[in-house]
Coordinates of C-alpha atoms in Angstrom, one line a residue:
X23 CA 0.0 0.0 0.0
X24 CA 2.8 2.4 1.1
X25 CA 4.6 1.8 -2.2
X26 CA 1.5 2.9 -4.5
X27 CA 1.2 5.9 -2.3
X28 CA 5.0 6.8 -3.2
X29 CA 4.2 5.8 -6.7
X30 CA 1.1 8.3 -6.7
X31 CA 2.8 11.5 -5.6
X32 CA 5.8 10.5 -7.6
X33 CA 3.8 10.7 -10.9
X34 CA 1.8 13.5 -9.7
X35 CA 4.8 15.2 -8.7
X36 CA 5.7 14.5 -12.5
X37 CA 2.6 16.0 -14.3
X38 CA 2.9 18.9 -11.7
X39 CA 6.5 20.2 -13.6
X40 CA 5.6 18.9 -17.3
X41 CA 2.7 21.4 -17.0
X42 CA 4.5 23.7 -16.3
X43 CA 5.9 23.9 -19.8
X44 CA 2.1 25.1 -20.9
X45 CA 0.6 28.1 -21.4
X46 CA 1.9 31.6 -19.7
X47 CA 4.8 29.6 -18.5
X48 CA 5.7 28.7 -22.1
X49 CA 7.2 31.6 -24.2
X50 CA 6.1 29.6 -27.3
X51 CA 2.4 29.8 -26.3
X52 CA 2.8 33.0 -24.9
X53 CA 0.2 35.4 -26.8
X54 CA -1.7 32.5 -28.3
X55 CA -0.3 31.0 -31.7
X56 CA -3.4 31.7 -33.9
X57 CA -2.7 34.8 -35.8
X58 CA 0.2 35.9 -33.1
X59 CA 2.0 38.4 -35.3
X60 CA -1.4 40.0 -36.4
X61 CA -2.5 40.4 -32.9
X62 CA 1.2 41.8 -31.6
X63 CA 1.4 44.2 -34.5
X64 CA 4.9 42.4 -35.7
X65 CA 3.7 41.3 -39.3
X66 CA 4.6 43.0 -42.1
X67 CA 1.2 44.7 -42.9
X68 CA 1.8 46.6 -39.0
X69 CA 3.0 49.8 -40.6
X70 CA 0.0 50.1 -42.4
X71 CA -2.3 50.5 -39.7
X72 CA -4.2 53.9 -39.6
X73 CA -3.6 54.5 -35.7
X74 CA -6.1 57.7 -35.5
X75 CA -8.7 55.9 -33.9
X76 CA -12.7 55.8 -35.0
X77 CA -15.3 56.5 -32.2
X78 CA -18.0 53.7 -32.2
X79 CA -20.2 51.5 -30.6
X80 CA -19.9 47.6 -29.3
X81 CA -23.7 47.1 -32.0
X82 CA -21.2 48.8 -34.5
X83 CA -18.4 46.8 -34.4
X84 CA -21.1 43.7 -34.0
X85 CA -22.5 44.6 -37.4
X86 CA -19.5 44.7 -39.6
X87 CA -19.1 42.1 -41.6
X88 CA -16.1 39.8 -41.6
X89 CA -14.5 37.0 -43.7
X90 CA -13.9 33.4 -41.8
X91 CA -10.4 33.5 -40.6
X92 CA -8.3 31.0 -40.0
X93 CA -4.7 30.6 -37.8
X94 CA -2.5 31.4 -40.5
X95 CA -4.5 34.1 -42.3
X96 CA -2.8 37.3 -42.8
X97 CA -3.8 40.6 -42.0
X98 CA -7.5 41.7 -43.5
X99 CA -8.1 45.5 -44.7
X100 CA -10.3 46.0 -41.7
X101 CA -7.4 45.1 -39.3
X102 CA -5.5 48.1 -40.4
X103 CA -8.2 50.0 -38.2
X104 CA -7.9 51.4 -34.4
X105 CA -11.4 52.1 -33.2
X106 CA -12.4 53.3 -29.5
X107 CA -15.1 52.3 -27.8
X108 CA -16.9 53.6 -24.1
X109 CA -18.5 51.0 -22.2
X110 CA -18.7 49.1 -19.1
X111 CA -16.0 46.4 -18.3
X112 CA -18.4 43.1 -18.1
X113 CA -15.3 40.9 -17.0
X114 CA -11.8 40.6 -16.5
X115 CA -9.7 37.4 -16.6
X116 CA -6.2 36.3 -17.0
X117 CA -5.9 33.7 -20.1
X118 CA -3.7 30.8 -20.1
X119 CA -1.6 32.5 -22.7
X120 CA -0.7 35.7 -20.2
X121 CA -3.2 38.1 -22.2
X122 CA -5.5 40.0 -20.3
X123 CA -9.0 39.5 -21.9
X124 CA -11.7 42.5 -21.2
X125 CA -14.8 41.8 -22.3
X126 CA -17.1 44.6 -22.7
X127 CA -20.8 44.9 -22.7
X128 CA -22.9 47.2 -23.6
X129 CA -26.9 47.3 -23.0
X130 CA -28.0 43.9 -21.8
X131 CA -26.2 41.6 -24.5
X132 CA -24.0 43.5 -26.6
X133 CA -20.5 42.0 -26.1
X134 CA -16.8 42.6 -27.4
X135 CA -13.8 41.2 -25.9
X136 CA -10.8 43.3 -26.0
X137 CA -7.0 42.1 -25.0
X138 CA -4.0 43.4 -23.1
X139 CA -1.0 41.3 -24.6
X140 CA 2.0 39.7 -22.2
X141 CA 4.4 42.0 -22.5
X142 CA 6.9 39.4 -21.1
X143 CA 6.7 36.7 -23.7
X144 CA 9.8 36.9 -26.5
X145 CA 7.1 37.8 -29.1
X146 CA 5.5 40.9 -27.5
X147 CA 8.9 42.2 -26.6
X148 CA 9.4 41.8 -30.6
X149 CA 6.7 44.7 -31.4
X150 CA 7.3 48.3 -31.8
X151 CA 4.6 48.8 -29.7
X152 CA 6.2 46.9 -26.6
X153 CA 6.3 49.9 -24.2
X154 CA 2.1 50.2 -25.1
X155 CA 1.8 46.8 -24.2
X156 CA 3.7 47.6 -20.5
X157 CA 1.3 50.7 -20.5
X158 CA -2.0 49.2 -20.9
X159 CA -1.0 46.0 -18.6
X160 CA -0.1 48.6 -15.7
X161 CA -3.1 50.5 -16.0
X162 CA -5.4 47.0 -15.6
X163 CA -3.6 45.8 -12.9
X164 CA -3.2 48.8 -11.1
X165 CA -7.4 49.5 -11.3
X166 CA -10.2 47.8 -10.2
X167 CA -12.2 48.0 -13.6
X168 CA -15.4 45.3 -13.1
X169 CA -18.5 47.5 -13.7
X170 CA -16.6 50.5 -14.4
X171 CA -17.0 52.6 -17.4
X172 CA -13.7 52.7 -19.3
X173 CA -12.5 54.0 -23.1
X174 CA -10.5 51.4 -24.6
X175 CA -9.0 51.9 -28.0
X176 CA -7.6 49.3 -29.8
X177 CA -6.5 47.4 -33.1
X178 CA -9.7 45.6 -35.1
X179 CA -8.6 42.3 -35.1
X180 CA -11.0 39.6 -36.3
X181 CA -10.5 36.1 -34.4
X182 CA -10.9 32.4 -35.3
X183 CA -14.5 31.0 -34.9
X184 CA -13.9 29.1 -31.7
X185 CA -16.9 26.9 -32.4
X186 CA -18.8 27.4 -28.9
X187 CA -21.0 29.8 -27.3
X188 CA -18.9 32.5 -25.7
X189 CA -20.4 36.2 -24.7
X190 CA -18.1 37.9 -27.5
X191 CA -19.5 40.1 -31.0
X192 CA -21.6 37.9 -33.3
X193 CA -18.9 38.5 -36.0
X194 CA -15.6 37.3 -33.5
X195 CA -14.4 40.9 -33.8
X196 CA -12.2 41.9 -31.0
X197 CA -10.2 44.9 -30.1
X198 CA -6.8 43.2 -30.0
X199 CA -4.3 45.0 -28.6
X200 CA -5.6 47.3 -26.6
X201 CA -3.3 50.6 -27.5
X202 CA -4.8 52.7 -24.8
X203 CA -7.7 52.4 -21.5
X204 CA -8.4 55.4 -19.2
X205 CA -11.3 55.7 -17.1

């Protein structure tokens, strides 16, 4: 009996440190790997983008239509667009890949999720917009933003169809970075 005990922490002991390796503890997940360089502003289209932001709603951004993406698609026309948005800040959460993902709501059920890259993974530190990153990630972590009113204004990025119910826009827009929050 004592030696399947031993065997038991010994192999969870095992899966404890080989998890480890996932995730925001990997710099090769770090920032996802669908679309990374689109969504960290390092591929080549990046200098493109128009960065004098468009005031609009959450319905707006809902309503625009988008192409099906897919991980390796390159950057769209409508991704060379910063828009801002004012709305209340639904929920906060840490992912798994270090990104901090607002989602925003607006009414009762108008959604858009909006992220805050990891400045601390290799590929972030990669983007001329590095020190933004820093920026944005000091100003969430340093505020209590659930249920606040905040202006967020970010890059349009258009995400992969994840295939499940999620509270996000109908069209898998995001705002993706987030270049600048302020209450």
């Amino acid at each position: 009996m004592m030696h399947r005990i031993n065997v038991f922490f010994l192999v969870a002991a095992f899966a404890f440190l080989f998890s480890c390796h996932k995730g925001k503890n990997n710099p090769e997940s770090c920032n996802g790997d669908n679309r990374r360089e689109v969504k960290l502003m390092t591929d080549v289209l990046a200098p493109e983008i128009d960065t004098a932001a468009i005031f609009t709603t959450i319905d707006s951004l809902g309503g625009i239509p988008v192409p099906e993406v897919k991980g390796e698609t390159g950057r769209l026309d409508l991704e060379k667009k910063v828009f801002t948005v004012r709305c209340r800040v639904d929920e906060i959460k840490k992912c798994r890949d270090g990104d901090y993902h607002l989602r925003l709501i607006s009414g009762e059920d108008s959604y858009l999720i909006t992220e805050a890259p990891n400045p601390g993974c290799d590929y972030a530190q990669q983007s001329a917009w590095h020190n933004t990153f820093i920026s944005v990630r000091n100003f969430i972590e340093s505020n209590d933003l659930e249920g606040k009113t905040v202006t967020i204004t970010g890059v349009a990025f258009v995400d992969i169809d994840h295939h499940y119910k999620r509270k996000q826009a109908k069209n898998n827009l995001e705002l993706h970075p987030i270049l600048k929050i302020s209450f």
